[in-house]
CSV table of C-alpha atoms in Angstrom, one decimal:
chain,number,residue,atom,x,y,z
A,4,UNK,CA,111.5,80.6,-59.4
A,5,UNK,CA,107.9,82.7,-58.7
A,6,UNK,CA,108.2,86.5,-58.1
A,7,UNK,CA,106.5,87.3,-54.6
A,8,UNK,CA,107.2,91.0,-54.7
A,9,UNK,CA,104.8,93.5,-54.5
A,10,UNK,CA,103.4,96.4,-56.0
A,11,UNK,CA,102.1,99.3,-55.0
A,12,UNK,CA,98.0,100.2,-55.8
A,13,UNK,CA,99.2,103.2,-57.2
A,14,UNK,CA,101.5,101.4,-59.5
A,15,UNK,CA,98.8,98.8,-60.5
A,16,UNK,CA,96.6,101.9,-61.6
A,17,UNK,CA,99.2,103.0,-63.8
A,18,UNK,CA,99.9,99.4,-65.2
A,19,UNK,CA,96.2,99.0,-65.9
A,20,UNK,CA,95.4,102.9,-67.0
A,21,UNK,CA,93.1,103.5,-64.7
A,22,UNK,CA,92.9,106.5,-62.3
A,23,UNK,CA,90.0,105.5,-59.8
A,24,UNK,CA,90.7,103.1,-57.1
A,25,UNK,CA,86.6,102.3,-57.6
A,26,UNK,CA,87.8,100.6,-60.4
A,27,UNK,CA,90.2,98.2,-59.0
A,28,UNK,CA,87.7,97.0,-56.9
A,29,UNK,CA,85.2,96.7,-59.9
A,30,UNK,CA,87.7,94.6,-61.6
A,31,UNK,CA,88.3,92.3,-58.4
A,32,UNK,CA,84.5,92.0,-57.7
A,33,UNK,CA,83.1,91.6,-61.6
A,34,UNK,CA,86.6,90.5,-63.4
A,35,UNK,CA,88.7,88.2,-61.3
A,36,UNK,CA,91.5,91.1,-60.6
A,37,UNK,CA,93.6,89.4,-57.9
A,38,UNK,CA,92.7,90.7,-54.2
A,39,UNK,CA,95.4,93.0,-52.5
A,40,UNK,CA,98.1,91.7,-49.9
A,41,UNK,CA,96.8,92.6,-46.4
A,42,UNK,CA,99.7,95.6,-46.3
A,43,UNK,CA,99.1,99.3,-45.8
A,44,UNK,CA,99.5,101.3,-48.1
A,45,UNK,CA,97.6,98.6,-50.3
A,46,UNK,CA,99.5,96.6,-52.1
A,47,UNK,CA,99.1,93.5,-54.9
A,48,UNK,CA,101.5,90.4,-55.9
A,49,UNK,CA,103.1,91.5,-58.8
A,50,UNK,CA,103.1,87.9,-60.2
A,51,UNK,CA,99.3,87.7,-60.0
A,52,UNK,CA,98.8,91.1,-61.4
A,53,UNK,CA,100.9,90.4,-64.5
A,54,UNK,CA,99.6,86.9,-65.1
A,55,UNK,CA,95.7,88.4,-64.9
A,56,UNK,CA,97.1,91.1,-67.4
A,57,UNK,CA,98.5,88.3,-69.4
A,58,UNK,CA,95.3,86.2,-69.5
A,59,UNK,CA,93.3,88.9,-71.2
A,60,UNK,CA,92.5,91.2,-68.1
A,61,UNK,CA,88.8,92.5,-68.4
A,62,UNK,CA,88.2,90.4,-71.4
A,63,UNK,CA,88.9,87.0,-69.9
A,64,UNK,CA,86.0,85.0,-69.0
A,65,UNK,CA,85.5,84.5,-65.3
A,66,UNK,CA,83.7,81.4,-63.5
């Protein structure tokens, strides 16, 4: 069963240890971080965020 729950941007920032929304944007553009789901406030799929972290986060190789 897949986890389709959403995680708010603030919680994502805490999980990644970053304090800037710009850092999350940079991770998306340069390191393959999952794009947010179109909600307000901005949220991400929990499964996608946790998968990105497990696959190495910013240290993984992106194509």
